[in-house]
Amino acid sequence: MTQPRTARYQSALLATALLLASGALLAAGAAVGSTGASHWTALWADDTAGQIVREIRLPRSLAAWLAGALLGLSGAVAQGLFRNPLADPFMLGSASGAALGVAVVLVAGGGVLSAGFGPHGLGLTGAAFAGALAAVAMTLALAQGVHDSLRLLLAGVVVGVVLGALASLLSQLSPQTLPAMQAFMLGSTAMVGWSGCALMAVSLAVAVLTGWMLSPVLDGLSLGEATARSLGLPLAAMRLALLAVLALATGAAVAQTGLIAFVGLAAPHLVRSLSRPMAGPLLLLSALTGGVLLLAADIAARGVLAPQELPVGVLTAILGGGYLLWLMRRGAASGGLR
Amino acid sequence: MKRSLFAIVFDVMVVRLVRSGTRWWWRSCARWVGVSALAASMVPALAFPVVVTDDQGRQVNVMAAPQRIVTLLPSLAETVCELGHCPRLVGVDRFTQWPASIARLPRVGGGLDPDIEAIVALRPDLVLTSGSGRVAQRLQALGLTVIALEPRTLADTRRVLKEVSRVLTGSDRDGTLAWVRLETGVGNAAQSIPPRSRGGTVYFEVGSGPYAAGEASFIGELIARLGARSIVPAALGPFPKINPEFVVRADPGVILIAADQAAGLASRPGWAGLRAVREARVCAFSPAEGDVLVRAGPRLAEAARLLASCLASKAPTLPTVAPGAMPPAMPALRP
C-alpha cells in the first residue's frame, strides 16, 4: 500500500507548515508571560529577565508543545485503534487513573507532598504516570485482551468512571487536598521545568517511532477488522503494542500537565480535514498539530488575563468543544462524521 | 573599636568610683550584668546559617537573614508581619488581606496557582509557601530558597511562629513571644465568657457543602479552649464534609456561619426546627471576620475574641445557674 502522490505532497506541505508554526509559536512563547507580551529586546535585559525566559517560558512552551504532541499522537492512535472518530486519548481511563494517583499521594501526605516518594521530588508526577498506566492495564484486564474493540471501550469507560469516583471519594475524605486536586484537574503547564520536558521528549520519541512502525495495522483496521486480520499481521500483538504507546503517551502528558481536554480528539480530525494521509503520516501530523494547538492555547491562556493565568485545560475544553460542535454541524451537512 | 569602648567604660567606672564611692559602682555593675545578659540573649540573632526542616520534610539552609520575602499563604504573610518584619515582604498571594500595609505589594497569584514568572522577577531571597502541590519544588528548581509551612493546628501555629522567627532573625525568641501573646489573648477571651454560657456545643460551618470545623481543627481547639465543644468529633478529621442530618441530630447550642449563608439556614430541609435556628443563636461572620477565624496564623487571639463574644451573647445559658434567662439581644458579631 502506497499513498497517492498528491496525498504525500499534501502531507509534506502540512508537516512543513506545522513545523514552521511550531517554531514561530515557540519564539512567541518566550515573549509572552505574566507581564503580557514583552518585546524581544527586553527579554534579555537583565539576569532576572533572562532567567525567566530560559528557566520558565522556554521549558513551559516546549512542555506545552510536547504535551500537545503526545496527546495528538495518542488521539490518532486511539481513533485508528478503535475505529471510532470520537475516541480520545483518555478513553481507556488513563486520566482518571492519573487523578487517583495524585489523590492517593496528596492524601497519604496529608495534603503535603511526601519527599520520600521518589528522587527529584517526582512524587505527584510519578504517581500520576503510574496511575495512568495502571488504569490502562486494568482496562485491558477487564476487557480480557485487545480482541474486541467495543469491550475495550466499555471497560475503559467503566474504569474511568470508577477510578474517577475513587479519586473524588479520597479527596472528599480529606477536603484539605481538594484545592491541590483541583489545580491538577484543571491542567496547566506553569509548573513544568526542563526535567519534565526531557521526560516528555523521550516518551514522544519512543511513541512516534513505535507508532510509525505499527501504523500498517492501523491502515488495515481502517478497512475493517476482517481485512486487518486477512493482511496476515500479528494483530493481537501489534494492538497491544499500540495500546502501550497510547498509555505511555497519555501517561507522560497527563503526569506533567494534568488533564487537558480535546487536543487529542481535535488534532487528528484537523489533520484529516486538511489532507487524507495514511496512518503513519497521520500519527506524525496529528502529533505536530496537537503540539501547535496546545502551545497556541497555552500562549493565549497566559496572555488573556495577564497577570492572572487561565488554566490551559479550561481554554482547550472551551475551544475544543466549539470545534467539535462545528465539526458535527459540518458533518451533518455533508452526510456523516468522518 | 572594641578596646576603646572598653577603655571608655573602664575610665568611667574608675572615675565614678573615685568620685562617688562604691554604691554607684555596685549599681552600675548590676546594670552592666543586665546589659550583658541582654546582649548574650541577642547573640543567636547572629546565628546564621539557620537550618529549617519544612512541612515537606526538606532541610532548608538559610544563609543570612532574608530581606526580600514572598509569601504564598495568608497566614504566613501575617506571621511575618506579626514578627515585625512586614517591610521585608516584596510579594504576597492574592488572598492575603492583612495587615493593611501589604495592600501596596504585588500579588503573585494563588498558593496553588502562583505566577512563577512574577515571583522570580521579584528576586526574592525567601519564598514561604504552603505544603501542598508542586509549587515548592518548581520554585526550588529555579534556584529560590523555599520553605513550605502549613499550619493546621494550634501546635502548628506555634511551630510556624517559631520557625519563621528563626528564619528571619536567627532566633525563635520573637516567635515564642508572639505565641505567648497569642496564648494570653486566647486565655483572656476564655475569661470573658461568663461561666453560665460555658459547656455548650457549637456548629462552625467553614463552607457550603457543608464543610464543618471539627474538634481536630484549630477552630475546634479554640472552641474547646473557650469551654465549648464542636459537634463534629475529632475522628471525622479537621474539616469534614458532613451530612446536614448530622447537624439536626446533634442540635448544636450555637451556629457560626458566614453572613451570606446565615439567611438561608431556616430554609435548609429540617433545619428550621434546630434549637439554635429557632432561638436565633446564630453568629453570622463577615468575610473579614471569616478571614480571621479560618486562618491558623497569629490573629488566632482575635479569632478567639470573636468566638468568645459570640458564645457569651448567643450560647444557651445553663438552666441551673439562671433559670429561664433570656439570651442577650445584642448580636456579638456584625451580620
XYZ file of C-alpha atoms in Angstrom:
673
model
C 0.000 0.000 0.000
C 1.480 3.303 -1.015
C -0.319 6.547 -0.787
C -1.180 8.635 -3.820
C 1.364 11.218 -4.761
C -0.886 14.203 -4.137
C -1.620 12.977 -0.611
C 2.091 12.602 0.075
C 2.709 16.072 -1.279
C -0.108 17.457 0.882
C 1.261 15.721 3.951
C 4.749 17.052 3.388
C 3.381 20.544 2.879
C 1.276 20.295 6.013
C 4.202 18.961 8.050
C 6.396 21.839 6.895
C 3.726 24.385 7.710
C 3.195 22.853 11.150
C 6.923 22.811 11.896
C 7.209 26.459 10.889
C 4.200 27.307 13.048
C 5.767 25.400 15.953
C 8.964 27.382 15.621
C 7.124 30.683 15.445
C 4.960 29.793 18.429
C 7.965 28.715 20.499
C 9.506 32.102 19.795
C 6.239 33.778 20.746
C 6.082 31.596 23.855
C 9.359 33.074 25.041
C 7.917 36.563 24.738
C 4.540 36.093 26.401
C 4.216 35.696 30.135
C 2.624 37.071 33.247
C 3.611 40.588 32.257
C 1.796 40.226 28.968
C 3.724 40.230 25.732
C 7.150 41.800 26.000
C 9.439 42.981 23.255
C 12.240 40.674 22.147
C 14.952 43.089 23.187
C 13.516 43.259 26.692
C 13.813 39.504 27.140
C 17.499 39.536 27.971
C 17.564 42.957 29.600
C 18.930 41.634 32.883
C 19.676 38.408 34.704
C 16.164 38.000 36.038
C 14.532 38.560 32.662
C 16.997 36.112 31.153
C 16.258 33.541 33.859
C 12.519 33.945 33.315
C 12.918 33.235 29.605
C 15.441 30.413 29.977
C 14.040 28.631 33.012
C 10.313 29.348 32.864
C 8.968 30.420 29.490
C 11.068 28.215 27.222
C 10.563 24.978 29.185
C 6.855 25.578 29.666
C 6.374 26.479 25.998
C 8.256 23.378 24.961
C 6.269 21.380 27.540
C 3.001 22.644 26.092
C 4.139 21.657 22.611
C 5.348 18.226 23.767
C 2.210 17.504 25.799
C 0.048 18.584 22.861
C 2.081 16.382 20.535
C 1.760 13.402 22.881
C -1.992 13.930 23.131
C -2.401 14.461 19.374
C -0.458 11.280 18.687
C -2.481 9.313 21.259
C -5.678 10.683 19.777
C -4.718 9.450 16.319
C -3.714 6.056 17.741
C -6.951 5.756 19.731
C -9.177 6.751 16.820
C -7.430 4.325 14.489
C -7.300 1.526 17.007
C -10.963 1.740 17.993
C -12.117 2.738 14.525
C -14.119 5.427 16.233
C -13.813 9.106 15.297
C -14.866 10.133 18.813
C -12.143 8.155 20.570
C -9.850 10.328 22.616
C -6.587 9.592 24.433
C -8.268 9.335 27.829
C -10.696 6.679 26.607
C -9.000 3.845 28.451
C -9.276 5.513 31.833
C -5.758 6.953 31.972
C -6.952 10.402 33.037
C -8.932 9.045 35.976
C -6.059 6.741 36.856
C -3.707 9.715 36.950
C -6.184 11.673 39.077
C -6.439 8.763 41.508
C -2.646 8.522 41.689
C -2.426 12.207 42.550
C -5.232 11.901 45.113
C -3.513 8.957 46.822
C -0.233 10.838 47.145
C -1.960 14.012 48.370
C -3.996 12.133 50.985
C -1.085 9.943 52.066
C 0.967 13.080 52.613
C -1.907 14.722 54.481
C -2.099 17.265 51.684
C 1.653 17.572 51.855
C 3.822 16.140 49.146
C 5.905 13.375 50.694
C 9.537 13.978 49.902
C 10.488 10.327 50.190
C 8.272 9.287 47.308
C 10.921 9.491 44.666
C 14.090 11.212 43.554
C 13.938 14.828 42.413
C 10.527 15.249 44.019
C 8.828 13.193 41.351
C 6.040 12.463 43.846
C 2.959 13.863 42.129
C 4.043 13.416 38.528
C 5.328 9.907 39.244
C 2.059 8.958 40.909
C 0.041 10.407 38.018
C 2.099 8.449 35.494
C 1.823 5.202 37.470
C -1.918 5.758 37.915
C -2.431 6.317 34.181
C -0.554 3.152 33.261
C -2.302 1.110 35.960
C -5.703 2.276 34.703
C -4.941 1.149 31.145
C -3.653 -2.189 32.444
C -6.865 -2.575 34.442
C -8.953 -1.787 31.367
C -7.060 -4.428 29.397
C -7.578 -6.974 32.149
C -11.311 -6.211 32.356
C -11.693 -6.418 28.582
C -9.815 -9.741 28.623
C -7.401 -8.648 25.963
C -7.422 -6.494 22.875
C -9.551 -8.573 20.504
C -12.824 -6.801 20.966
C -12.734 -3.028 20.456
C -16.197 -2.497 21.873
C -15.381 -4.452 25.027
C -12.213 -2.433 25.388
C -14.096 0.851 25.060
C -16.724 -0.218 27.593
C -14.088 -1.423 30.030
C -12.300 1.902 29.551
C -15.453 3.829 30.365
C -16.082 1.694 33.478
C -12.513 2.017 34.725
C -12.567 5.754 34.022
C -15.777 6.319 35.946
C -14.858 4.091 38.892
C -11.319 5.414 39.327
C -12.570 8.985 38.936
C -15.149 8.329 41.634
C -12.483 6.837 43.901
C -10.328 9.928 43.400
C -13.312 12.124 44.337
C -14.006 9.926 47.357
C -10.428 10.220 48.580
C -10.373 13.973 48.245
C -13.772 14.247 49.952
C -12.457 12.228 52.884
C -9.690 14.761 53.373
C -11.069 18.017 51.999
C -7.773 19.845 52.614
C -6.481 18.110 49.467
C -9.330 19.454 47.324
C -7.600 22.650 46.144
C -4.414 20.808 45.173
C -6.513 18.183 43.418
C -8.431 20.848 41.540
C -5.204 22.514 40.458
C -4.198 19.194 38.900
C -7.544 18.548 37.231
C -7.640 21.947 35.537
C -4.458 21.254 33.623
C -1.601 23.724 33.416
C 1.922 23.922 32.058
C 3.014 26.539 34.571
C 4.922 24.097 36.778
C 6.889 22.160 34.164
C 10.649 22.615 34.003
C 13.364 21.203 31.787
C 13.347 17.801 33.509
C 9.645 17.376 32.726
C 10.363 18.385 29.121
C 13.098 15.764 28.872
C 10.751 13.036 30.130
C 8.057 14.046 27.662
C 10.545 14.336 24.779
C 11.807 10.802 25.394
C 8.233 9.500 25.617
C 7.319 11.308 22.410
C 10.320 9.912 20.544
C 9.507 6.361 21.681
C 5.799 6.799 20.925
C 6.337 8.282 17.446
C 8.843 5.598 16.422
C 6.739 2.712 17.739
C 3.562 4.218 16.323
C 5.159 4.676 12.900
C 6.387 1.091 12.856
C 2.963 -0.203 13.857
C 0.990 2.044 11.528
C 0.267 -0.721 8.939
C -2.086 -2.294 11.448
C -3.984 0.994 11.721
C -4.228 1.185 7.939
C -5.567 -2.360 7.940
C -8.046 -1.608 10.698
C -9.393 1.379 8.796
C -10.714 -1.122 6.258
C -12.363 -3.263 8.929
C -11.229 -5.886 11.423
C -11.648 -8.734 8.940
C -9.439 -7.030 6.365
C -6.855 -6.256 9.007
C -6.818 -9.912 10.026
C -6.563 -11.014 6.407
C -3.373 -8.971 5.947
C -1.547 -11.621 7.925
C -0.224 -9.216 10.569
C 0.170 -10.358 14.169
C -2.891 -8.311 15.008
C -3.174 -9.011 18.747
C 0.477 -8.313 19.480
C 0.506 -5.128 17.407
C -2.685 -3.864 19.023
C -1.208 -4.478 22.436
C 1.898 -2.575 21.425
C -0.236 0.314 20.140
C -2.124 0.370 23.440
C 1.231 0.548 25.203
C 2.112 3.551 23.027
C -1.238 5.123 23.888
C -0.745 4.551 27.609
C 2.831 5.829 27.583
C 1.989 8.976 25.611
C -1.105 9.948 27.615
C 0.539 8.995 30.902
C 3.582 11.164 30.186
C 1.437 14.128 29.145
C -1.107 13.899 31.957
C 1.580 13.436 34.601
C 3.308 16.689 33.663
C 0.435 18.950 32.673
C -2.728 17.485 34.236
C -5.932 16.964 32.339
C -6.018 18.788 29.035
C -9.179 18.110 27.117
C -9.934 17.917 23.414
C -6.437 18.373 21.979
C -6.176 14.633 21.424
C -9.656 14.487 19.942
C -9.361 17.524 17.700
C -5.831 17.124 16.298
C -6.429 14.028 14.116
C -9.709 15.473 12.821
C -7.982 18.687 11.910
C -5.296 16.785 10.014
C -7.853 14.670 8.166
C -9.858 17.722 7.213
C -6.749 19.165 5.533
C -5.362 16.054 3.875
C -6.029 12.320 3.674
C -2.807 10.723 4.840
C -2.081 7.069 5.601
C -1.885 6.069 9.260
C 1.860 6.644 9.640
C 1.909 10.235 8.394
C -1.388 10.799 10.191
C 0.264 9.946 13.515
C 3.118 12.303 12.824
C 0.904 15.120 11.566
C -1.504 14.688 14.489
C 1.406 14.989 16.896
C 2.587 18.183 15.176
C -0.949 19.589 15.102
C -1.531 18.725 18.755
C 1.702 20.471 19.667
C 0.766 23.599 17.721
C -2.777 23.614 19.173
C -1.756 23.265 22.802
C 1.156 25.679 22.545
C -1.091 28.280 20.905
C -3.730 27.716 23.597
C -1.073 27.965 26.313
C 0.220 31.285 24.989
C -3.353 32.556 24.793
C -4.032 31.313 28.347
C -1.033 33.283 29.610
C -1.966 36.431 27.781
C -5.750 36.678 28.060
C -5.992 37.549 31.753
C -2.363 38.571 32.409
C -1.008 38.751 35.048
C -3.579 36.143 36.066
C -3.397 32.905 34.167
C -6.233 30.846 32.747
C -5.685 27.094 33.231
C -4.934 25.961 29.696
C -7.109 22.857 30.183
C -10.117 25.128 30.614
C -9.269 27.029 27.450
C -8.774 23.890 25.334
C -12.050 22.452 26.645
C -13.955 25.579 25.610
C -12.242 25.910 22.227
C -12.309 22.167 21.578
C -15.992 21.949 22.464
C -16.780 24.687 19.980
C -14.672 22.978 17.339
C -16.409 19.646 17.894
C -19.842 21.286 17.545
C -18.745 22.917 14.311
C -17.412 19.582 13.096
C -20.732 17.914 13.910
C -22.743 20.546 12.045
C -20.459 20.319 9.050
C -20.501 16.529 9.246
C -24.305 16.536 9.329
C -24.397 18.850 6.305
C -22.012 16.690 4.256
C -23.590 13.423 5.293
C -21.931 11.974 8.344
C -18.962 12.465 10.650
C -15.792 11.169 9.189
C 36.808 49.936 68.471
C 36.143 47.243 70.991
C 39.208 48.168 73.014
C 38.476 51.876 73.014
C 34.923 51.140 74.154
C 36.326 49.058 76.964
C 38.743 51.855 77.795
C 35.923 54.365 77.989
C 33.862 52.085 80.166
C 36.848 51.424 82.415
C 37.575 55.132 82.691
C 34.001 55.936 83.525
C 33.891 53.175 86.115
C 37.136 54.134 87.802
C 36.447 57.855 87.711
C 32.917 57.380 89.015
C 34.215 55.009 91.670
C 36.701 57.582 92.795
C 34.115 60.345 92.748
C 31.040 58.819 94.233
C 32.091 55.729 96.089
C 31.189 52.104 95.819
C 27.386 52.414 95.943
C 27.139 53.770 92.448
C 29.784 51.293 91.334
C 27.751 48.320 92.502
C 24.597 49.653 90.889
C 26.472 50.188 87.666
C 27.859 46.676 87.878
C 24.352 45.293 88.202
C 23.249 47.329 85.230
C 26.276 46.111 83.295
C 25.413 42.493 84.057
C 21.896 43.170 82.839
C 23.118 44.686 79.603
C 25.497 41.780 79.051
C 22.697 39.296 79.627
C 20.571 41.117 77.077
C 23.460 41.134 74.635
C 24.011 37.414 75.229
C 20.367 36.755 74.538
C 20.774 38.569 71.227
C 23.785 36.531 70.146
C 21.582 33.881 68.495
C 20.326 36.684 66.282
C 23.631 36.364 64.516
C 23.331 32.585 64.388
C 23.073 32.208 60.643
C 23.036 29.899 58.743
C 19.771 28.533 60.110
C 18.619 25.043 59.164
C 14.870 24.512 58.970
C 13.014 21.272 58.320
C 9.872 22.272 56.494
C 6.490 20.566 56.113
C 7.634 18.659 53.036
C 10.415 17.140 55.119
C 13.142 19.062 53.322
C 16.100 20.562 55.169
C 16.490 24.152 54.084
C 19.600 26.192 54.778
C 19.049 29.891 55.258
C 22.464 31.504 54.985
C 21.600 35.066 56.033
C 18.572 36.943 57.290
C 16.236 37.127 54.258
C 15.428 40.649 53.111
C 13.132 40.025 50.125
C 10.348 37.646 51.087
C 7.431 36.351 49.028
C 4.612 34.549 50.862
C 2.037 32.323 49.181
C -0.260 31.717 52.161
C -2.136 34.474 54.054
C -1.245 33.106 57.481
C 2.448 33.141 56.569
C 2.329 36.801 55.496
C 0.506 37.543 58.749
C 3.190 35.672 60.680
C 5.998 37.654 59.041
C 4.185 40.912 59.834
C 3.330 39.856 63.389
C 7.037 39.314 63.983
C 7.606 42.911 62.857
C 9.214 42.199 59.503
C 6.436 43.380 57.205
C 8.821 45.699 55.301
C 10.794 42.676 54.181
C 7.814 41.351 52.182
C 8.073 42.033 48.450
C 5.112 39.984 47.232
C 2.088 38.144 48.621
C -0.581 35.797 47.287
C -3.943 37.092 46.109
C -5.819 36.001 49.245
C -3.672 37.936 51.707
C -5.557 40.990 53.034
C -3.954 41.694 56.389
C -2.295 43.854 57.552
C -3.392 46.856 55.513
C 0.226 47.831 54.822
C 0.591 44.948 52.351
C -2.003 46.488 50.045
C 0.785 48.124 48.023
C 2.602 44.822 47.404
C 2.384 42.970 44.094
C 0.118 39.905 44.060
C 1.776 36.797 42.680
C -1.246 34.557 42.099
C -2.696 31.994 44.483
C -0.869 29.484 46.652
C -1.644 26.619 44.278
C -1.540 28.521 41.008
C 1.163 31.083 41.654
C 2.556 33.277 38.933
C 6.013 31.692 38.796
C 7.406 34.370 36.496
C 6.255 37.197 38.721
C 7.837 35.538 41.761
C 11.183 35.091 40.024
C 11.019 38.658 38.712
C 10.746 39.908 42.314
C 14.131 38.267 43.040
C 13.112 37.031 46.494
C 15.713 35.527 48.810
C 12.992 33.537 50.570
C 9.638 32.122 49.459
C 7.256 30.911 52.159
C 4.612 28.633 50.692
C 2.019 26.076 51.733
C 2.905 22.408 51.783
C 0.606 21.182 49.029
C 1.282 20.604 45.402
C 4.245 21.120 43.147
C 4.833 24.805 43.770
C 7.660 24.391 46.262
C 9.733 22.038 44.141
C 9.248 24.115 40.980
C 10.379 27.296 42.723
C 13.278 25.485 44.324
C 14.341 24.145 40.931
C 14.538 27.772 39.799
C 17.169 28.411 42.445
C 14.992 30.071 45.077
C 15.109 29.350 48.797
C 11.699 27.851 49.518
C 10.237 26.848 52.868
C 6.859 25.085 52.876
C 4.923 25.588 56.103
C 1.247 24.887 56.518
C -0.310 25.452 59.946
C -3.356 23.255 60.575
C -3.497 23.092 64.360
C -2.659 25.378 67.278
C 0.566 23.413 67.784
C 1.397 24.045 64.111
C 0.731 27.753 64.559
C 3.194 27.834 67.437
C 5.783 25.889 65.454
C 5.375 28.129 62.390
C 5.744 31.277 64.521
C 8.975 29.938 65.990
C 10.371 28.624 62.719
C 9.638 31.813 60.786
C 11.156 33.780 63.644
C 14.315 31.643 63.435
C 14.500 32.090 59.673
C 14.041 35.863 59.869
C 16.191 36.667 62.906
C 18.234 33.586 63.691
C 16.398 33.139 66.975
C 12.972 31.782 67.876
C 12.649 34.365 70.664
C 10.279 36.705 68.791
C 8.177 33.749 67.695
C 7.941 32.477 71.255
C 6.938 35.947 72.447
C 4.291 36.171 69.718
C 2.980 32.788 70.788
C 2.830 33.918 74.419
C 0.855 36.994 73.312
C -1.466 34.742 71.327
C -1.925 32.373 74.271
C -2.615 35.291 76.599
C -5.195 36.637 74.160
C -6.914 33.277 73.956
C -6.837 32.985 77.758
C -8.370 36.451 78.159
C -11.045 35.593 75.635
C -11.874 32.452 77.605
C -12.070 34.513 80.823
C -14.514 36.899 79.200
C -17.175 34.225 78.857
C -19.495 34.039 81.849
C -19.473 30.568 83.434
C -23.176 30.079 82.742
C -22.517 30.354 78.972
C -19.900 27.603 79.040
C -20.146 23.936 78.214
C -22.305 24.341 75.111
C -21.971 22.769 71.713
C -21.045 24.646 68.560
C -21.533 24.025 64.855
C -18.968 26.024 62.873
C -19.586 25.879 59.127
C -16.480 26.750 57.112
C -18.039 26.309 53.700
C -21.187 25.294 51.932
C -21.168 21.576 51.259
C -21.496 21.737 54.207
C -17.944 21.548 55.481
C -17.645 21.859 59.251
C -14.775 22.710 61.588
C -14.284 19.597 63.702
C -12.684 19.151 67.116
C -9.431 18.230 65.357
C -9.149 21.605 63.610
C -7.558 24.678 65.163
C -11.039 26.242 65.235
C -12.258 23.237 67.212
C -9.260 23.583 69.524
C -10.033 27.266 70.087
C -13.690 26.435 70.776
C -12.529 23.849 73.322
C -10.259 26.443 74.972
C -13.320 28.665 75.335
C -15.114 25.949 77.266
C -17.409 24.811 74.456
C -17.231 21.857 72.068
C -17.597 21.356 68.330
C -20.352 18.890 67.457
C -18.026 17.253 64.925
C -15.803 14.693 66.691
C -12.074 14.598 66.024
C -12.376 11.194 64.352
C -14.047 12.803 61.328
C -10.947 14.873 60.576
C -10.363 18.623 60.784
C -12.757 19.979 58.142
C -15.024 17.119 57.017
C -17.942 17.358 54.624
C -20.879 16.298 56.747
C -24.426 15.219 56.198
C -26.868 18.053 57.093
C -28.826 15.428 59.047
C -25.852 15.133 61.412
C -26.302 18.764 62.470
C -30.032 18.285 63.034
C -29.334 15.247 65.221
C -26.590 16.989 67.215
C -28.804 20.078 67.684
C -25.925 22.478 68.488
C -26.328 25.263 71.036
C -24.787 27.870 68.738
C -24.211 28.039 64.989
C -21.351 30.039 63.498
C -21.650 30.638 59.793
C -20.679 33.086 57.070
C -23.112 36.001 56.788
C -24.118 35.183 53.213
C -25.113 31.659 54.282
C -26.836 32.612 57.532
C -30.020 33.858 55.904
C -30.764 30.511 54.292
C -30.335 28.400 57.427
C -34.041 28.073 58.242
C -34.864 27.056 54.676
C -32.479 24.106 54.741
C -34.599 20.965 54.940
C -35.234 20.117 58.578
C -33.086 22.904 59.974
C -35.953 25.216 60.873
C -36.530 23.063 63.955
C -32.962 23.403 65.218
C -32.801 24.969 68.672
C -30.138 27.444 67.540
C -32.163 28.497 64.494
C -35.452 28.782 66.446
C -33.883 30.865 69.196
C -31.674 32.885 66.807
C -28.483 31.604 68.410
C -26.626 32.128 65.163
C -23.458 34.194 64.785
C -23.009 35.383 61.226
C -19.479 36.494 60.418
C -18.486 38.934 57.712
C -15.858 37.952 55.105
C -13.212 39.921 57.011
C -14.105 38.153 60.260
C -14.156 34.880 58.370
C -10.546 35.521 57.283
C -9.582 35.944 60.929
C -11.452 32.825 62.019
C -10.282 30.349 59.395
C -6.578 31.180 59.187
C -4.222 29.423 61.565
C -1.986 32.461 61.904
C -1.012 34.988 64.553
C -4.509 36.509 64.589
C -5.954 33.480 66.377
C -6.214 35.536 69.571
C -8.567 37.848 67.685
C -10.382 34.780 66.383
C -10.759 33.597 69.975
C -12.204 37.007 70.927
C -14.730 36.787 68.083
C -15.686 33.271 69.137
C -15.889 34.308 72.791
C -18.149 37.273 72.166
C -20.364 35.021 70.063
C -20.549 32.401 72.797
C -21.058 34.985 75.530
C -24.016 36.519 73.755
C -25.533 33.529 71.999
C -24.758 30.361 73.930
C -27.756 28.994 75.805
C -27.229 29.669 79.485
C -27.222 26.792 81.905
C -30.724 26.463 83.405
C -29.333 25.571 86.877
C -27.463 28.857 87.058
C -30.040 31.175 85.555
C -33.409 29.519 85.117
C -35.410 30.975 82.277
C -32.776 33.568 81.498
C -33.382 35.252 78.178
C -30.455 35.256 75.744
C -28.855 38.681 75.375
C -30.395 40.549 72.479
C -27.208 42.169 71.246
C -25.587 40.177 68.474
C -21.891 39.810 69.089
C -20.793 39.790 65.514
C -21.768 42.074 62.733
C -24.012 40.269 60.275
